[in-house]
Amino acid sequence: MIAVALMAAAAVLIGADQGPTDGPQYTKDGKLTRPPNYREWIFLSSGLGMTYGPLASPGDPRFDNVFVNRAAYRGFLETGRWPDQTVLVLEVRSSQSKGSINRGGHFQDEVAGVEVHVKDEKRFPRKWAFFGFREGEQASTAIPATAGCYSCHEQNGAVDTTFVQFYPTLIGVAKAKGGMK
């Protein structure tokens, strides 16, 4: 009787630890659903005014905040590489320099867009795909593989096709585990 109770308790604890998947979720027609609680995931970094192509529009620079699902983060810490089912969310926010008591610098304002970078080795020929979500959009098709973001990330990504070089808390892990280009 005690052994059965211990086994039942262990099963509950193991199940509680795993919880529901935080990897990519898709609609029946294959669209990626917008991760609903990504702000509860692991925060990797913020950038201000970063651009990889033609200069951004003048005015207040945009912030970008990067989040990753917890399972992928744990996998990265163990191996220095992103495991299958990694979901990276880039939340782009407008910035302001005037408000309340602020006398200098910029602070984050409204969400301007959400971009998602997904590693799903069975679903995508290049293993990774990009998605863009407009305001209020809950599902998105993959950005075509001919878009410049794919070749840019493949050429310049420090780990796999990701810009770990801009995530200071992960650079040391990637170098120590041999995952950094």
PDB file of C-alpha atoms in Angstrom:
ATOM      1  CA  MET A   1       0.000   0.000   0.000  1.00  0.00           C
ATOM      2  CA  ILE A   2       2.811   2.420   0.905  1.00  0.00           C
ATOM      3  CA  ALA A   3       4.710   1.469  -2.253  1.00  0.00           C
ATOM      4  CA  VAL A   4       1.649   2.246  -4.393  1.00  0.00           C
ATOM      5  CA  ALA A   5       1.228   5.615  -2.660  1.00  0.00           C
ATOM      6  CA  LEU A   6       4.912   6.460  -3.216  1.00  0.00           C
ATOM      7  CA  MET A   7       4.690   5.519  -6.896  1.00  0.00           C
ATOM      8  CA  ALA A   8       1.572   7.651  -7.330  1.00  0.00           C
ATOM      9  CA  ALA A   9       3.249  10.607  -5.607  1.00  0.00           C
ATOM     10  CA  ALA A  10       6.339  10.222  -7.809  1.00  0.00           C
ATOM     11  CA  ALA A  11       4.178  10.155 -10.947  1.00  0.00           C
ATOM     12  CA  VAL A  12       2.438  13.364  -9.872  1.00  0.00           C
ATOM     13  CA  LEU A  13       5.765  15.082  -9.170  1.00  0.00           C
ATOM     14  CA  ILE A  14       7.260  13.992 -12.475  1.00  0.00           C
ATOM     15  CA  GLY A  15       4.168  15.154 -14.364  1.00  0.00           C
ATOM     16  CA  ALA A  16       4.140  18.479 -12.512  1.00  0.00           C
ATOM     17  CA  ASP A  17       7.765  19.093 -13.424  1.00  0.00           C
ATOM     18  CA  GLN A  18       7.140  18.550 -17.116  1.00  0.00           C
ATOM     19  CA  GLY A  19       3.923  20.531 -17.382  1.00  0.00           C
ATOM     20  CA  PRO A  20       2.399  21.428 -20.747  1.00  0.00           C
ATOM     21  CA  THR A  21       4.786  21.946 -23.625  1.00  0.00           C
ATOM     22  CA  ASP A  22       6.109  25.447 -24.129  1.00  0.00           C
ATOM     23  CA  GLY A  23       7.375  24.620 -27.598  1.00  0.00           C
ATOM     24  CA  PRO A  24       5.767  25.740 -30.853  1.00  0.00           C
ATOM     25  CA  GLN A  25       2.029  25.232 -31.247  1.00  0.00           C
ATOM     26  CA  TYR A  26       0.310  25.128 -34.633  1.00  0.00           C
ATOM     27  CA  THR A  27      -3.230  25.480 -35.921  1.00  0.00           C
ATOM     28  CA  LYS A  28      -4.849  22.658 -37.906  1.00  0.00           C
ATOM     29  CA  ASP A  29      -3.844  24.416 -41.130  1.00  0.00           C
ATOM     30  CA  GLY A  30      -0.172  24.634 -40.087  1.00  0.00           C
ATOM     31  CA  LYS A  31       0.075  28.227 -38.893  1.00  0.00           C
ATOM     32  CA  LEU A  32       2.151  29.005 -35.819  1.00  0.00           C
ATOM     33  CA  THR A  33       0.044  30.297 -32.959  1.00  0.00           C
ATOM     34  CA  ARG A  34       1.322  33.380 -31.201  1.00  0.00           C
ATOM     35  CA  PRO A  35       2.883  32.230 -27.912  1.00  0.00           C
ATOM     36  CA  PRO A  36       0.331  33.581 -25.407  1.00  0.00           C
ATOM     37  CA  ASN A  37       2.523  33.884 -22.322  1.00  0.00           C
ATOM     38  CA  TYR A  38       5.966  34.535 -23.776  1.00  0.00           C
ATOM     39  CA  ARG A  39       6.630  37.312 -21.258  1.00  0.00           C
ATOM     40  CA  GLU A  40       6.645  34.578 -18.595  1.00  0.00           C
ATOM     41  CA  TRP A  41       9.474  32.810 -20.437  1.00  0.00           C
ATOM     42  CA  ILE A  42      13.195  33.464 -19.980  1.00  0.00           C
ATOM     43  CA  PHE A  43      14.206  37.039 -20.843  1.00  0.00           C
ATOM     44  CA  LEU A  44      17.478  36.985 -22.798  1.00  0.00           C
ATOM     45  CA  SER A  45      18.249  40.573 -23.714  1.00  0.00           C
ATOM     46  CA  SER A  46      17.103  43.986 -24.884  1.00  0.00           C
ATOM     47  CA  GLY A  47      18.472  46.125 -27.664  1.00  0.00           C
ATOM     48  CA  LEU A  48      17.860  49.758 -28.548  1.00  0.00           C
ATOM     49  CA  GLY A  49      17.861  51.008 -32.123  1.00  0.00           C
ATOM     50  CA  MET A  50      19.408  47.830 -33.531  1.00  0.00           C
ATOM     51  CA  THR A  51      19.083  47.325 -37.275  1.00  0.00           C
ATOM     52  CA  TYR A  52      20.633  44.766 -39.597  1.00  0.00           C
ATOM     53  CA  GLY A  53      19.589  46.263 -42.910  1.00  0.00           C
ATOM     54  CA  PRO A  54      18.873  49.748 -44.200  1.00  0.00           C
ATOM     55  CA  LEU A  55      18.711  52.337 -41.464  1.00  0.00           C
ATOM     56  CA  ALA A  56      15.539  52.441 -39.444  1.00  0.00           C
ATOM     57  CA  SER A  57      13.238  55.435 -39.630  1.00  0.00           C
ATOM     58  CA  PRO A  58      14.434  58.588 -37.867  1.00  0.00           C
ATOM     59  CA  GLY A  59      13.036  59.568 -34.493  1.00  0.00           C
ATOM     60  CA  ASP A  60      12.980  57.617 -31.288  1.00  0.00           C
ATOM     61  CA  PRO A  61      14.753  54.259 -31.735  1.00  0.00           C
ATOM     62  CA  ARG A  62      12.872  51.029 -31.136  1.00  0.00           C
ATOM     63  CA  PHE A  63      13.574  48.571 -28.358  1.00  0.00           C
ATOM     64  CA  ASP A  64      13.646  44.855 -28.934  1.00  0.00           C
ATOM     65  CA  ASN A  65      13.194  42.318 -26.152  1.00  0.00           C
ATOM     66  CA  VAL A  66      14.080  38.664 -26.660  1.00  0.00           C
ATOM     67  CA  PHE A  67      12.396  35.802 -24.813  1.00  0.00           C
ATOM     68  CA  VAL A  68      12.928  32.027 -25.136  1.00  0.00           C
ATOM     69  CA  ASN A  69      10.777  29.123 -24.001  1.00  0.00           C
ATOM     70  CA  ARG A  70      11.946  27.531 -20.752  1.00  0.00           C
ATOM     71  CA  ALA A  71      12.597  24.049 -22.147  1.00  0.00           C
ATOM     72  CA  ALA A  72      14.878  25.452 -24.859  1.00  0.00           C
ATOM     73  CA  TYR A  73      16.733  27.601 -22.335  1.00  0.00           C
ATOM     74  CA  ARG A  74      17.420  24.577 -20.120  1.00  0.00           C
ATOM     75  CA  GLY A  75      18.613  22.648 -23.167  1.00  0.00           C
ATOM     76  CA  PHE A  76      20.907  25.495 -24.178  1.00  0.00           C
ATOM     77  CA  LEU A  77      22.467  25.666 -20.715  1.00  0.00           C
ATOM     78  CA  GLU A  78      23.246  21.938 -20.912  1.00  0.00           C
ATOM     79  CA  THR A  79      24.664  21.852 -24.450  1.00  0.00           C
ATOM     80  CA  GLY A  80      25.439  25.374 -25.668  1.00  0.00           C
ATOM     81  CA  ARG A  81      23.096  24.769 -28.610  1.00  0.00           C
ATOM     82  CA  TRP A  82      19.371  25.259 -29.151  1.00  0.00           C
ATOM     83  CA  PRO A  83      17.350  22.040 -28.995  1.00  0.00           C
ATOM     84  CA  ASP A  84      14.554  21.132 -31.368  1.00  0.00           C
ATOM     85  CA  GLN A  85      11.298  22.937 -30.449  1.00  0.00           C
ATOM     86  CA  THR A  86      13.080  26.168 -29.495  1.00  0.00           C
ATOM     87  CA  VAL A  87      10.902  29.273 -29.710  1.00  0.00           C
ATOM     88  CA  LEU A  88      12.552  32.711 -29.608  1.00  0.00           C
ATOM     89  CA  VAL A  89      10.254  35.735 -29.454  1.00  0.00           C
ATOM     90  CA  LEU A  90      11.460  39.179 -30.517  1.00  0.00           C
ATOM     91  CA  GLU A  91       9.094  41.793 -29.125  1.00  0.00           C
ATOM     92  CA  VAL A  92       9.636  45.160 -30.815  1.00  0.00           C
ATOM     93  CA  ARG A  93       8.496  48.240 -28.877  1.00  0.00           C
ATOM     94  CA  SER A  94       8.458  51.906 -29.688  1.00  0.00           C
ATOM     95  CA  SER A  95      10.417  54.170 -27.376  1.00  0.00           C
ATOM     96  CA  GLN A  96       9.880  57.556 -25.860  1.00  0.00           C
ATOM     97  CA  SER A  97      12.218  60.066 -24.324  1.00  0.00           C
ATOM     98  CA  LYS A  98       9.666  62.408 -22.778  1.00  0.00           C
ATOM     99  CA  GLY A  99       7.389  61.283 -19.991  1.00  0.00           C
ATOM    100  CA  SER A 100       6.832  61.554 -16.273  1.00  0.00           C
ATOM    101  CA  ILE A 101      10.092  62.478 -14.517  1.00  0.00           C
ATOM    102  CA  ASN A 102      12.458  61.286 -17.274  1.00  0.00           C
ATOM    103  CA  ARG A 103      15.065  63.927 -18.158  1.00  0.00           C
ATOM    104  CA  GLY A 104      17.280  61.854 -20.433  1.00  0.00           C
ATOM    105  CA  GLY A 105      17.421  58.542 -22.220  1.00  0.00           C
ATOM    106  CA  HIS A 106      14.641  56.392 -23.619  1.00  0.00           C
ATOM    107  CA  PHE A 107      12.040  54.067 -22.142  1.00  0.00           C
ATOM    108  CA  GLN A 108       9.864  51.401 -23.735  1.00  0.00           C
ATOM    109  CA  ASP A 109       6.358  52.126 -24.953  1.00  0.00           C
ATOM    110  CA  GLU A 110       3.779  50.245 -27.059  1.00  0.00           C
ATOM    111  CA  VAL A 111       4.373  46.941 -28.858  1.00  0.00           C
ATOM    112  CA  ALA A 112       5.120  47.651 -32.526  1.00  0.00           C
ATOM    113  CA  GLY A 113       5.429  44.022 -33.599  1.00  0.00           C
ATOM    114  CA  VAL A 114       6.259  40.483 -32.593  1.00  0.00           C
ATOM    115  CA  GLU A 115       8.582  38.206 -34.550  1.00  0.00           C
ATOM    116  CA  VAL A 116       9.144  34.548 -33.745  1.00  0.00           C
ATOM    117  CA  HIS A 117      12.059  32.282 -34.687  1.00  0.00           C
ATOM    118  CA  VAL A 118      11.206  28.575 -34.357  1.00  0.00           C
ATOM    119  CA  LYS A 119      13.371  25.475 -34.550  1.00  0.00           C
ATOM    120  CA  ASP A 120      11.232  22.554 -35.676  1.00  0.00           C
ATOM    121  CA  GLU A 121      13.436  20.052 -37.464  1.00  0.00           C
ATOM    122  CA  LYS A 122      10.593  17.871 -38.761  1.00  0.00           C
ATOM    123  CA  ARG A 123       8.473  20.742 -40.071  1.00  0.00           C
ATOM    124  CA  PHE A 124      10.994  23.062 -41.770  1.00  0.00           C
ATOM    125  CA  PRO A 125      13.598  22.005 -44.380  1.00  0.00           C
ATOM    126  CA  ARG A 126      16.121  24.504 -42.939  1.00  0.00           C
ATOM    127  CA  LYS A 127      15.183  23.401 -39.396  1.00  0.00           C
ATOM    128  CA  TRP A 128      14.368  27.009 -38.466  1.00  0.00           C
ATOM    129  CA  ALA A 129      11.603  29.340 -39.645  1.00  0.00           C
ATOM    130  CA  PHE A 130      10.562  32.941 -39.025  1.00  0.00           C
ATOM    131  CA  PHE A 131       7.081  34.281 -38.339  1.00  0.00           C
ATOM    132  CA  GLY A 132       5.714  37.796 -38.006  1.00  0.00           C
ATOM    133  CA  PHE A 133       2.634  38.732 -35.999  1.00  0.00           C
ATOM    134  CA  ARG A 134       0.730  41.957 -36.543  1.00  0.00           C
ATOM    135  CA  GLU A 135      -1.197  43.563 -33.698  1.00  0.00           C
ATOM    136  CA  GLY A 136      -4.033  41.250 -32.662  1.00  0.00           C
ATOM    137  CA  GLU A 137      -2.945  38.436 -34.989  1.00  0.00           C
ATOM    138  CA  GLN A 138      -3.050  35.066 -33.220  1.00  0.00           C
ATOM    139  CA  ALA A 139      -1.638  32.803 -35.950  1.00  0.00           C
ATOM    140  CA  SER A 140       0.895  33.298 -38.726  1.00  0.00           C
ATOM    141  CA  THR A 141       2.322  31.421 -41.683  1.00  0.00           C
ATOM    142  CA  ALA A 142       6.088  31.136 -41.980  1.00  0.00           C
ATOM    143  CA  ILE A 143       7.901  33.960 -43.728  1.00  0.00           C
ATOM    144  CA  PRO A 144       9.025  32.551 -47.120  1.00  0.00           C
ATOM    145  CA  ALA A 145      12.431  30.861 -47.001  1.00  0.00           C
ATOM    146  CA  THR A 146      13.623  33.227 -49.751  1.00  0.00           C
ATOM    147  CA  ALA A 147      13.411  36.221 -47.375  1.00  0.00           C
ATOM    148  CA  GLY A 148      16.674  37.861 -46.362  1.00  0.00           C
ATOM    149  CA  CYS A 149      16.267  37.015 -42.675  1.00  0.00           C
ATOM    150  CA  TYR A 150      17.135  33.365 -43.389  1.00  0.00           C
ATOM    151  CA  SER A 151      20.437  33.988 -45.169  1.00  0.00           C
ATOM    152  CA  CYS A 152      21.392  36.755 -42.723  1.00  0.00           C
ATOM    153  CA  HIS A 153      20.833  34.513 -39.712  1.00  0.00           C
ATOM    154  CA  GLU A 154      22.604  31.573 -41.366  1.00  0.00           C
ATOM    155  CA  GLN A 155      25.651  33.734 -42.160  1.00  0.00           C
ATOM    156  CA  ASN A 156      25.777  35.825 -38.985  1.00  0.00           C
ATOM    157  CA  GLY A 157      24.163  33.780 -36.224  1.00  0.00           C
ATOM    158  CA  ALA A 158      26.696  32.949 -33.513  1.00  0.00           C
ATOM    159  CA  VAL A 159      24.902  29.751 -32.480  1.00  0.00           C
ATOM    160  CA  ASP A 160      22.889  27.797 -34.997  1.00  0.00           C
ATOM    161  CA  THR A 161      21.002  30.581 -36.793  1.00  0.00           C
ATOM    162  CA  THR A 162      20.535  32.782 -33.734  1.00  0.00           C
ATOM    163  CA  PHE A 163      22.199  35.982 -32.620  1.00  0.00           C
ATOM    164  CA  VAL A 164      23.517  34.715 -29.290  1.00  0.00           C
ATOM    165  CA  GLN A 165      26.292  37.300 -29.707  1.00  0.00           C
ATOM    166  CA  PHE A 166      23.679  39.816 -28.468  1.00  0.00           C
ATOM    167  CA  TYR A 167      22.584  37.727 -25.445  1.00  0.00           C
ATOM    168  CA  PRO A 168      25.311  38.426 -22.873  1.00  0.00           C
ATOM    169  CA  THR A 169      24.144  35.813 -20.367  1.00  0.00           C
ATOM    170  CA  LEU A 170      24.512  33.033 -22.966  1.00  0.00           C
ATOM    171  CA  ILE A 171      27.804  33.939 -24.647  1.00  0.00           C
ATOM    172  CA  GLY A 172      29.910  32.257 -21.953  1.00  0.00           C
ATOM    173  CA  VAL A 173      27.759  29.125 -22.038  1.00  0.00           C
ATOM    174  CA  ALA A 174      28.009  28.864 -25.826  1.00  0.00           C
ATOM    175  CA  LYS A 175      31.784  29.316 -25.745  1.00  0.00           C
ATOM    176  CA  ALA A 176      32.299  26.861 -22.878  1.00  0.00           C
ATOM    177  CA  LYS A 177      30.146  24.174 -24.542  1.00  0.00           C
ATOM    178  CA  GLY A 178      31.591  24.709 -28.031  1.00  0.00           C
ATOM    179  CA  GLY A 179      28.379  26.024 -29.559  1.00  0.00           C
ATOM    180  CA  MET A 180      29.685  29.456 -30.597  1.00  0.00           C
ATOM    181  CA  LYS A 181      30.880  30.004 -34.194  1.00  0.00           C
TER     182      LYS A 181
END
